[in-house]
GROMACS .gro file of C-alpha atoms in nm:
model
  437
    1SER     CA    1  14.147  16.448   7.993
    2CYS     CA    2  14.214  16.218   8.287
    3LEU     CA    3  13.841  16.147   8.314
    4CYS     CA    4  13.759  16.110   7.947
    5GLY     CA    5  14.081  16.078   7.750
    6SER     CA    6  14.354  15.822   7.712
    7ALA     CA    7  14.343  15.532   7.959
    8PRO     CA    8  14.695  15.558   8.104
    9CYS     CA    9  14.678  15.930   8.180
   10LEU     CA   10  14.557  15.822   8.522
   11LEU     CA   11  14.896  15.660   8.578
   12CYS     CA   12  15.131  15.867   8.362
   13ALA     CA   13  15.283  16.060   8.652
   14CYS     CA   14  15.437  15.754   8.814
   15CYS     CA   15  15.448  15.487   8.542
   16PRO     CA   16  15.668  15.456   8.232
   17SER     CA   17  15.533  15.493   7.882
   18ALA     CA   18  15.311  15.202   7.789
   19LYS     CA   19  15.090  15.077   7.511
   20ASN     CA   20  14.737  15.208   7.516
   21SER     CA   21  14.603  14.855   7.469
   22THR     CA   22  14.795  14.715   7.766
   23VAL     CA   23  14.687  14.979   8.016
   24SER     CA   24  14.325  14.962   7.901
   25ARG     CA   25  14.324  14.589   7.970
   26LEU     CA   26  14.482  14.648   8.310
   27LEU     CA   27  14.223  14.907   8.408
   28PHE     CA   28  13.932  14.682   8.307
   29THR     CA   29  14.098  14.405   8.507
   30PHE     CA   30  14.123  14.647   8.800
   31PHE     CA   31  13.744  14.690   8.780
   32LEU     CA   32  13.709  14.312   8.799
   33PHE     CA   33  13.945  14.292   9.098
   34LEU     CA   34  13.759  14.579   9.265
   35GLY     CA   35  13.431  14.390   9.230
   36THR     CA   36  13.601  14.077   9.363
   37LEU     CA   37  13.728  14.269   9.666
   38VAL     CA   38  13.377  14.402   9.735
   39SER     CA   39  13.241  14.046   9.713
   40ILE     CA   40  13.504  13.921   9.958
   41ILE     CA   41  13.420  14.201  10.201
   42MET     CA   42  13.048  14.132  10.179
   43ILE     CA   43  13.093  13.765  10.260
   44ILE     CA   44  13.295  13.835  10.576
   45PRO     CA   45  13.062  13.737  10.866
   46GLY     CA   46  13.076  14.074  11.042
   47VAL     CA   47  12.990  14.267  10.724
   48GLU     CA   48  12.743  14.004  10.612
   49LYS     CA   49  12.539  14.060  10.925
   50GLU     CA   50  12.503  14.427  10.833
   51LEU     CA   51  12.356  14.337  10.492
   52TYR     CA   52  12.038  14.245  10.675
   53LYS     CA   53  11.969  14.619  10.702
   54LEU     CA   54  11.949  14.661  10.323
   55PRO     CA   55  11.587  14.724  10.219
   56GLY     CA   56  11.416  14.423  10.066
   57PHE     CA   57  11.711  14.189  10.102
   58CYS     CA   58  11.526  13.956  10.336
   59GLU     CA   59  11.175  14.102  10.322
   60GLY     CA   60  10.924  13.902  10.126
   61SER     CA   61  11.159  13.610  10.078
   62GLY     CA   62  11.042  13.397  10.367
   63SER     CA   63  10.830  13.171  10.146
   64LEU     CA   64  11.130  13.089   9.928
   65LEU     CA   65  11.446  13.139  10.126
   66GLY     CA   66  11.333  13.126  10.484
   67ALA     CA   67  11.161  12.789  10.434
   68GLN     CA   68  10.924  12.853  10.729
   69GLY     CA   69  11.211  12.949  10.954
   70ARG     CA   70  11.428  12.642  10.898
   71ILE     CA   71  11.722  12.862  10.815
   72ALA     CA   72  11.769  13.228  10.902
   73CYS     CA   73  11.778  13.462  10.603
   74SER     CA   74  12.063  13.654  10.766
   75SER     CA   75  12.283  13.343  10.762
   76PHE     CA   76  12.335  13.352  10.385
   77LEU     CA   77  12.305  13.719  10.296
   78GLY     CA   78  12.670  13.717  10.190
   79HIS     CA   79  12.591  13.436   9.945
   80LYS     CA   80  12.312  13.642   9.791
   81ALA     CA   81  12.527  13.957   9.785
   82VAL     CA   82  12.810  13.782   9.598
   83TYR     CA   83  12.560  13.659   9.336
   84ARG     CA   84  12.436  14.014   9.281
   85MET     CA   85  12.790  14.151   9.259
   86GLY     CA   86  12.873  13.877   9.009
   87PHE     CA   87  12.563  13.968   8.808
   88ALA     CA   88  12.665  14.336   8.804
   89LEU     CA   89  13.019  14.257   8.682
   90ALA     CA   90  12.889  14.015   8.418
   91ALA     CA   91  12.635  14.270   8.294
   92PHE     CA   92  12.903  14.543   8.280
   93PHE     CA   93  13.144  14.333   8.072
   94PHE     CA   94  12.863  14.195   7.853
   95LEU     CA   95  12.761  14.553   7.772
   96PHE     CA   96  13.115  14.634   7.655
   97ALA     CA   97  13.146  14.303   7.469
   98VAL     CA   98  12.842  14.396   7.260
   99LEU     CA   99  12.948  14.760   7.224
  100MET     CA  100  13.295  14.668   7.094
  101LEU     CA  101  13.186  14.419   6.829
  102CYS     CA  102  13.395  14.443   6.510
  103VAL     CA  103  13.627  14.725   6.624
  104ARG     CA  104  13.927  14.694   6.390
  105SER     CA  105  14.151  14.986   6.489
  106SER     CA  106  14.172  15.289   6.715
  107LYS     CA  107  14.029  15.497   6.429
  108ASP     CA  108  13.690  15.350   6.512
  109PRO     CA  109  13.506  15.599   6.742
  110ARG     CA  110  13.418  15.313   6.977
  111ALA     CA  111  13.786  15.256   7.048
  112ALA     CA  112  13.787  15.587   7.237
  113VAL     CA  113  13.518  15.443   7.465
  114GLN     CA  114  13.733  15.133   7.519
  115ASN     CA  115  14.045  15.333   7.606
  116GLY     CA  116  13.895  15.634   7.783
  117PHE     CA  117  13.601  15.770   7.985
  118TRP     CA  118  13.715  15.575   8.291
  119PHE     CA  119  13.536  15.791   8.545
  120PHE     CA  120  13.205  15.738   8.367
  121LYS     CA  121  13.273  15.365   8.332
  122PHE     CA  122  13.323  15.349   8.706
  123LEU     CA  123  12.994  15.533   8.761
  124ALA     CA  124  12.822  15.288   8.524
  125LEU     CA  125  12.959  14.990   8.718
  126VAL     CA  126  12.846  15.143   9.048
  127GLY     CA  127  12.500  15.210   8.904
  128ILE     CA  128  12.463  14.853   8.773
  129THR     CA  129  12.580  14.717   9.109
  130VAL     CA  130  12.328  14.925   9.304
  131GLY     CA  131  12.053  14.815   9.067
  132ALA     CA  132  12.152  14.449   9.104
  133PHE     CA  133  12.089  14.465   9.478
  134TYR     CA  134  11.727  14.561   9.408
  135ILE     CA  135  11.658  14.256   9.188
  136PRO     CA  136  11.357  14.075   9.340
  137ASP     CA  137  11.458  13.758   9.518
  138GLY     CA  138  11.226  13.500   9.370
  139THR     CA  139  11.424  13.240   9.177
  140PHE     CA  140  11.707  13.477   9.081
  141THR     CA  141  11.977  13.303   9.287
  142SER     CA  142  11.876  12.956   9.165
  143VAL     CA  143  11.864  13.057   8.798
  144TRP     CA  144  12.183  13.263   8.812
  145PHE     CA  145  12.360  12.961   8.967
  146PHE     CA  146  12.336  12.777   8.634
  147PHE     CA  147  12.470  13.078   8.444
  148GLY     CA  148  12.757  13.081   8.692
  149VAL     CA  149  12.826  12.709   8.642
  150VAL     CA  150  12.850  12.745   8.263
  151GLY     CA  151  13.063  13.059   8.282
  152ALA     CA  152  13.295  12.914   8.544
  153PHE     CA  153  13.341  12.596   8.338
  154LEU     CA  154  13.440  12.800   8.032
  155PHE     CA  155  13.680  13.013   8.235
  156ILE     CA  156  13.844  12.698   8.376
  157LEU     CA  157  13.904  12.592   8.014
  158ILE     CA  158  14.067  12.931   7.947
  159GLN     CA  159  14.283  12.878   8.256
  160LEU     CA  160  14.388  12.540   8.119
  161VAL     CA  161  14.486  12.687   7.782
  162LEU     CA  162  14.698  12.949   7.959
  163LEU     CA  163  14.849  12.688   8.192
  164ILE     CA  164  14.947  12.458   7.904
  165ASP     CA  165  15.092  12.752   7.714
  166PHE     CA  166  15.282  12.865   8.024
  167GLY     CA  167  15.425  12.515   8.072
  168HIS     CA  168  15.548  12.494   7.712
  169SER     CA  169  15.695  12.846   7.724
  170TRP     CA  170  15.868  12.773   8.055
  171SER     CA  171  16.026  12.453   7.929
  172GLN     CA  172  16.136  12.610   7.601
  173MET     CA  173  16.293  12.909   7.775
  174TRP     CA  174  16.497  12.696   8.018
  175LEU     CA  175  16.607  12.453   7.747
  176ARG     CA  176  16.706  12.747   7.525
  177ASN     CA  177  16.909  12.897   7.810
  178ALA     CA  178  17.078  12.562   7.867
  179ASP     CA  179  17.172  12.532   7.499
  180GLU     CA  180  17.298  12.889   7.470
  181SER     CA  181  17.499  12.898   7.790
  182ASN     CA  182  17.604  12.532   7.780
  183ALA     CA  183  17.527  12.519   8.154
  184LYS     CA  184  17.398  12.204   8.317
  185GLY     CA  185  17.236  12.412   8.592
  186TRP     CA  186  16.931  12.476   8.373
  187TYR     CA  187  16.879  12.103   8.322
  188ALA     CA  188  16.919  12.049   8.695
  189ALA     CA  189  16.660  12.319   8.763
  190LEU     CA  190  16.419  12.150   8.520
  191CYS     CA  191  16.465  11.818   8.698
  192ILE     CA  192  16.422  11.971   9.045
  193VAL     CA  193  16.105  12.162   8.957
  194THR     CA  194  15.958  11.857   8.780
  195PHE     CA  195  16.039  11.639   9.081
  196ILE     CA  196  15.874  11.890   9.318
  197PHE     CA  197  15.558  11.905   9.108
  198TYR     CA  198  15.526  11.526   9.084
  199THR     CA  199  15.605  11.477   9.454
  200THR     CA  200  15.341  11.733   9.550
  201SER     CA  201  15.090  11.560   9.321
  202ILE     CA  202  15.161  11.218   9.475
  203VAL     CA  203  15.123  11.359   9.826
  204ALA     CA  204  14.798  11.525   9.717
  205VAL     CA  205  14.662  11.195   9.585
  206ALA     CA  206  14.749  11.022   9.913
  207LEU     CA  207  14.580  11.295  10.117
  208LEU     CA  208  14.270  11.283   9.898
  209TYR     CA  209  14.239  10.908   9.957
  210VAL     CA  210  14.289  10.957  10.332
  211TYR     CA  211  14.051  11.248  10.391
  212TYR     CA  212  13.788  11.214  10.115
  213THR     CA  213  13.731  10.836  10.106
  214LYS     CA  214  13.636  10.561  10.348
  215PRO     CA  215  13.734  10.192  10.321
  216ASP     CA  216  13.374  10.071  10.284
  217SER     CA  217  13.208  10.371  10.114
  218CYS     CA  218  13.270  10.685   9.901
  219THR     CA  219  13.290  10.481   9.580
  220GLU     CA  220  13.242  10.788   9.360
  221SER     CA  221  13.528  10.975   9.525
  222LYS     CA  222  13.760  10.675   9.494
  223ALA     CA  223  13.672  10.638   9.126
  224LEU     CA  224  13.731  11.008   9.049
  225ILE     CA  225  14.069  11.018   9.224
  226SER     CA  226  14.181  10.693   9.059
  227LEU     CA  227  14.069  10.798   8.711
  228ASN     CA  228  14.247  11.132   8.727
  229LEU     CA  229  14.560  10.962   8.862
  230ILE     CA  230  14.557  10.713   8.572
  231PHE     CA  231  14.497  10.990   8.317
  232CYS     CA  232  14.788  11.192   8.457
  233VAL     CA  233  15.018  10.890   8.432
  234ILE     CA  234  14.909  10.837   8.070
  235VAL     CA  235  14.981  11.195   7.959
  236SER     CA  236  15.315  11.189   8.144
  237VAL     CA  237  15.421  10.872   7.962
  238VAL     CA  238  15.299  11.004   7.626
  239SER     CA  239  15.498  11.327   7.672
  240ILE     CA  240  15.831  11.138   7.669
  241LEU     CA  241  15.758  10.880   7.398
  242PRO     CA  242  16.025  10.884   7.123
  243LYS     CA  243  15.774  10.969   6.849
  244ILE     CA  244  15.640  11.263   7.050
  245GLN     CA  245  15.993  11.384   7.133
  246GLU     CA  246  16.084  11.371   6.764
  247ALA     CA  247  15.780  11.576   6.663
  248GLN     CA  248  15.787  11.803   6.971
  249PRO     CA  249  16.152  11.842   7.086
  250HIS     CA  250  16.053  12.079   7.367
  251SER     CA  251  15.784  11.856   7.516
  252GLY     CA  252  15.874  11.687   7.839
  253LEU     CA  253  15.788  11.606   8.195
  254LEU     CA  254  15.790  11.967   8.318
  255GLN     CA  255  15.469  12.048   8.132
  256ALA     CA  256  15.318  11.711   8.225
  257SER     CA  257  15.403  11.760   8.592
  258LEU     CA  258  15.244  12.107   8.590
  259ILE     CA  259  14.925  11.973   8.430
  260THR     CA  260  14.925  11.683   8.677
  261LEU     CA  261  14.950  11.920   8.973
  262TYR     CA  262  14.668  12.138   8.841
  263THR     CA  263  14.454  11.829   8.778
  264MET     CA  264  14.503  11.722   9.139
  265PHE     CA  265  14.393  12.069   9.251
  266ILE     CA  266  14.076  12.046   9.038
  267THR     CA  267  14.012  11.698   9.180
  268TRP     CA  268  14.052  11.832   9.534
  269SER     CA  269  13.819  12.121   9.457
  270ALA     CA  270  13.560  11.880   9.314
  271LEU     CA  271  13.576  11.646   9.613
  272ALA     CA  272  13.529  11.947   9.843
  273ASN     CA  273  13.182  11.982   9.683
  274VAL     CA  274  13.069  11.623   9.736
  275PRO     CA  275  12.740  11.664   9.930
  276ASP     CA  276  12.811  11.384  10.176
  277ARG     CA  277  12.955  11.462  10.518
  278LEU     CA  278  13.099  11.110  10.546
  279CYS     CA  279  13.303  11.149  10.226
  280ASN     CA  280  13.366  11.523  10.255
  281PRO     CA  281  13.486  11.638  10.599
  282THR     CA  282  13.527  11.994  10.466
  283LEU     CA  283  13.158  12.031  10.381
  284LEU     CA  284  13.054  12.371  10.512
  285LEU     CA  285  12.810  12.404  10.800
  286ARG     CA  286  12.565  12.621  10.615
  287ASN     CA  287  12.439  12.338  10.404
  288SER     CA  288  12.276  12.180  10.708
  289THR     CA  289  11.990  12.267  10.939
  290SER     CA  290  12.203  12.234  11.248
  291ALA     CA  291  12.142  12.428  11.565
  292ALA     CA  292  12.431  12.660  11.487
  293VAL     CA  293  12.254  12.778  11.173
  294ALA     CA  294  11.912  12.787  11.332
  295THR     CA  295  12.037  13.015  11.606
  296GLY     CA  296  12.192  13.251  11.353
  297GLN     CA  297  12.553  13.164  11.434
  298LEU     CA  298  12.767  13.278  11.142
  299THR     CA  299  13.010  13.030  10.996
  300THR     CA  300  13.299  13.086  10.762
  301TRP     CA  301  13.227  13.076  10.390
  302TRP     CA  302  13.587  12.993  10.302
  303ASP     CA  303  13.775  12.672  10.246
  304ALA     CA  304  14.125  12.596  10.119
  305PRO     CA  305  14.025  12.510   9.756
  306SER     CA  306  13.850  12.848   9.728
  307ILE     CA  307  14.160  13.035   9.845
  308VAL     CA  308  14.385  12.850   9.598
  309GLY     CA  309  14.127  12.904   9.324
  310LEU     CA  310  14.123  13.278   9.402
  311VAL     CA  311  14.503  13.297   9.365
  312ILE     CA  312  14.495  13.108   9.033
  313PHE     CA  313  14.213  13.336   8.914
  314ILE     CA  314  14.421  13.648   8.988
  315LEU     CA  315  14.729  13.512   8.809
  316CYS     CA  316  14.537  13.397   8.501
  317THR     CA  317  14.342  13.723   8.473
  318LEU     CA  318  14.663  13.925   8.493
  319PHE     CA  319  14.817  13.694   8.231
  320ILE     CA  320  14.525  13.766   7.997
  321SER     CA  321  14.561  14.141   8.057
  322ILE     CA  322  14.936  14.193   8.034
  323ARG     CA  323  15.098  13.971   7.776
  324SER     CA  324  15.054  13.773   7.457
  325SER     CA  325  15.167  13.417   7.418
  326ASP     CA  326  15.496  13.307   7.269
  327HIS     CA  327  15.301  13.064   7.050
  328ALA     CA  328  15.106  13.181   6.746
  329GLN     CA  329  14.843  12.909   6.793
  330VAL     CA  330  14.758  13.031   7.143
  331ASN     CA  331  14.743  13.391   7.022
  332LYS     CA  332  14.491  13.283   6.759
  333ILE     CA  333  14.281  13.105   7.022
  334MET     CA  334  14.298  13.396   7.268
  335LEU     CA  335  14.277  13.660   6.991
  336THR     CA  336  14.573  13.855   7.133
  337GLU     CA  337  14.819  13.867   6.843
  338GLU     CA  338  15.023  14.186   6.858
  339SER     CA  339  15.036  14.421   6.560
  340ALA     CA  340  15.385  14.467   6.420
  341ALA     CA  341  15.298  14.813   6.292
  342GLY     CA  342  15.166  14.918   6.630
  343ALA     CA  343  15.480  14.787   6.798
  344ALA     CA  344  15.704  14.988   6.568
  345HIS     CA  345  15.505  15.300   6.639
  346GLY     CA  346  15.531  15.228   7.010
  347ASP     CA  347  15.909  15.188   6.999
  348ALA     CA  348  15.938  15.533   6.851
  349ALA     CA  349  15.717  15.673   7.125
  350LEU     CA  350  15.935  15.520   7.391
  351GLU     CA  351  16.245  15.695   7.264
  352SER     CA  352  16.122  16.047   7.327
  353GLY     CA  353  15.867  16.247   7.517
  354PRO     CA  354  15.737  16.236   7.873
  355HIS     CA  355  15.593  15.928   8.038
  356ARG     CA  356  15.265  15.869   7.860
  357SER     CA  357  15.064  15.621   7.665
  358TYR     CA  358  15.097  15.575   7.295
  359ASP     CA  359  14.838  15.450   7.049
  360ASN     CA  360  14.966  15.120   6.916
  361GLU     CA  361  14.640  15.029   6.741
  362GLN     CA  362  14.609  15.282   6.459
  363ASP     CA  363  14.670  15.013   6.197
  364GLY     CA  364  14.488  14.735   6.381
  365VAL     CA  365  14.384  14.635   6.730
  366SER     CA  366  14.636  14.423   6.922
  367TYR     CA  367  14.362  14.215   7.085
  368ASN     CA  368  13.997  14.144   7.018
  369TYR     CA  369  13.803  14.386   7.238
  370THR     CA  370  13.486  14.174   7.247
  371PHE     CA  371  13.669  13.851   7.330
  372PHE     CA  372  13.862  14.026   7.608
  373HIS     CA  373  13.539  14.143   7.770
  374ILE     CA  374  13.390  13.795   7.733
  375CYS     CA  375  13.694  13.657   7.917
  376LEU     CA  376  13.635  13.906   8.200
  377LEU     CA  377  13.264  13.819   8.201
  378LEU     CA  378  13.350  13.451   8.243
  379ALA     CA  379  13.608  13.544   8.508
  380SER     CA  380  13.342  13.733   8.706
  381LEU     CA  381  13.117  13.425   8.698
  382TYR     CA  382  13.407  13.201   8.801
  383ILE     CA  383  13.496  13.417   9.100
  384MET     CA  384  13.128  13.434   9.196
  385MET     CA  385  13.112  13.054   9.206
  386THR     CA  386  13.448  13.029   9.384
  387LEU     CA  387  13.354  13.271   9.662
  388THR     CA  388  13.026  13.086   9.722
  389ASN     CA  389  13.199  12.745   9.703
  390TRP     CA  390  12.961  12.649   9.418
  391TYR     CA  391  12.680  12.611   9.675
  392ARG     CA  392  12.317  12.681   9.582
  393LEU     CA  393  11.965  12.665   9.719
  394ASP     CA  394  11.813  12.319   9.691
  395GLU     CA  395  11.507  12.236   9.480
  396ASN     CA  396  11.271  12.313   9.766
  397PHE     CA  397  11.439  12.646   9.849
  398GLU     CA  398  11.495  12.518  10.201
  399ILE     CA  399  11.870  12.498  10.252
  400VAL     CA  400  12.195  12.606  10.092
  401THR     CA  401  12.370  12.293   9.976
  402SER     CA  402  12.661  12.171   9.767
  403PRO     CA  403  12.521  12.000   9.453
  404TRP     CA  404  12.668  11.713   9.254
  405THR     CA  405  12.652  11.952   8.956
  406ALA     CA  406  12.957  12.137   9.088
  407VAL     CA  407  13.148  11.809   9.131
  408TRP     CA  408  13.088  11.693   8.775
  409VAL     CA  409  13.154  12.032   8.619
  410LYS     CA  410  13.496  12.050   8.789
  411ILE     CA  411  13.585  11.690   8.707
  412SER     CA  412  13.477  11.741   8.345
  413SER     CA  413  13.698  12.048   8.321
  414SER     CA  414  13.996  11.847   8.448
  415TRP     CA  415  13.934  11.582   8.182
  416ALA     CA  416  13.900  11.851   7.916
  417GLY     CA  417  14.235  11.997   8.025
  418LEU     CA  418  14.409  11.661   8.005
  419LEU     CA  419  14.263  11.600   7.659
  420LEU     CA  420  14.374  11.946   7.549
  421TYR     CA  421  14.728  11.886   7.671
  422LEU     CA  422  14.731  11.542   7.506
  423TRP     CA  423  14.625  11.706   7.180
  424THR     CA  424  14.919  11.950   7.196
  425LEU     CA  425  15.146  11.643   7.210
  426VAL     CA  426  14.992  11.431   6.934
  427ALA     CA  427  14.875  11.707   6.697
  428PRO     CA  428  15.206  11.718   6.501
  429LEU     CA  429  15.172  11.344   6.439
  430VAL     CA  430  14.802  11.356   6.348
  431LEU     CA  431  14.842  11.665   6.124
  432PRO     CA  432  15.194  11.638   5.981
  433GLU     CA  433  15.123  11.893   5.706
  434ARG     CA  434  15.069  12.175   5.959
  435ASP     CA  435  15.345  12.379   6.120
  436PHE     CA  436  15.351  12.337   6.501
  437SER     CA  437  15.694  12.488   6.557
   0.00000   0.00000   0.00000
């Protein structure tokens, strides 16, 4: 039964009773994290060098990737390996997204596949991964780059929805605690955290101007930093306008400061992809034809924005897997509204019996199976782009470079997030007949 039955039976010996739906989401997320870990290992220089021994990984690709010896194939094997791991994860979750279309309750036979058969799912993922490494080189990496860009952009939007929801929930919880306990400490904590977020954002803006611009050049970088700074000031001012406060009593500077800080991170990440060494001192060595690359010297594939992005990816993916939002509107967007009937059944299961899982979806699923797998598919594409720093082969298949496409995709996502947050503030005024409580 541990191989084919209920999902949490793998954990029942050491974990408390839990909802079947929750543990299934956690185990699928574990598969995603496992693939991410494999990708990280493969991009480590020492391991990357060993990938050269894989059959066909460099053979026959000289006309496309070797570019007549301008860059050694072995110097970006990790890049290619991460793309194939990302393809395998995306294919795995796409398969389940299609398989779980229109599942309404655990009475559907397909729900058993969603919540069980974990050993065979693992074998399927391993099989797809092995097959992905035998995909002919050709234009695969270049074409899959654009799939990765679109998927990563959509996952950044999901991150923004979760971040805005988290900010509103955080503010509401602290204000509720302050009202109930009549303690000024909660208000002080709100002020301190808000001050820290804004101070960090201001410092970030200053550092971006210092390190990513020059007095007589880098006009694009200056414009992007300035625009995002102005937009952040606008949403911060709007959040405390009297009309907004009247319609949204819980809106305030805490949420605005959190969105501002995240916007500065996205701006930093975008500027780290500017393909100009003068305006981007963190541009990685592998995008050049320097002697270090020509001699096969391995360089790191990591930079600070990628590490921060990896941490945010882990937190957001766990957020998707573990909990539902406190706001009905977000639950409708994320398709994660919990079933009251399933919850009641689960409470009864918690009161008696050994540690085990209980089926809380007999009367209706607590989350949309297909949408959940689509989220993980997009997450796998996002982490693929993050681990490769959004770099790709150039049009002539000569060098691995950072394209302007990555810069504009990231900047566009930051603007979309600011617009989304602005909409959460003005929506009660624009649509007064709707309930936004």
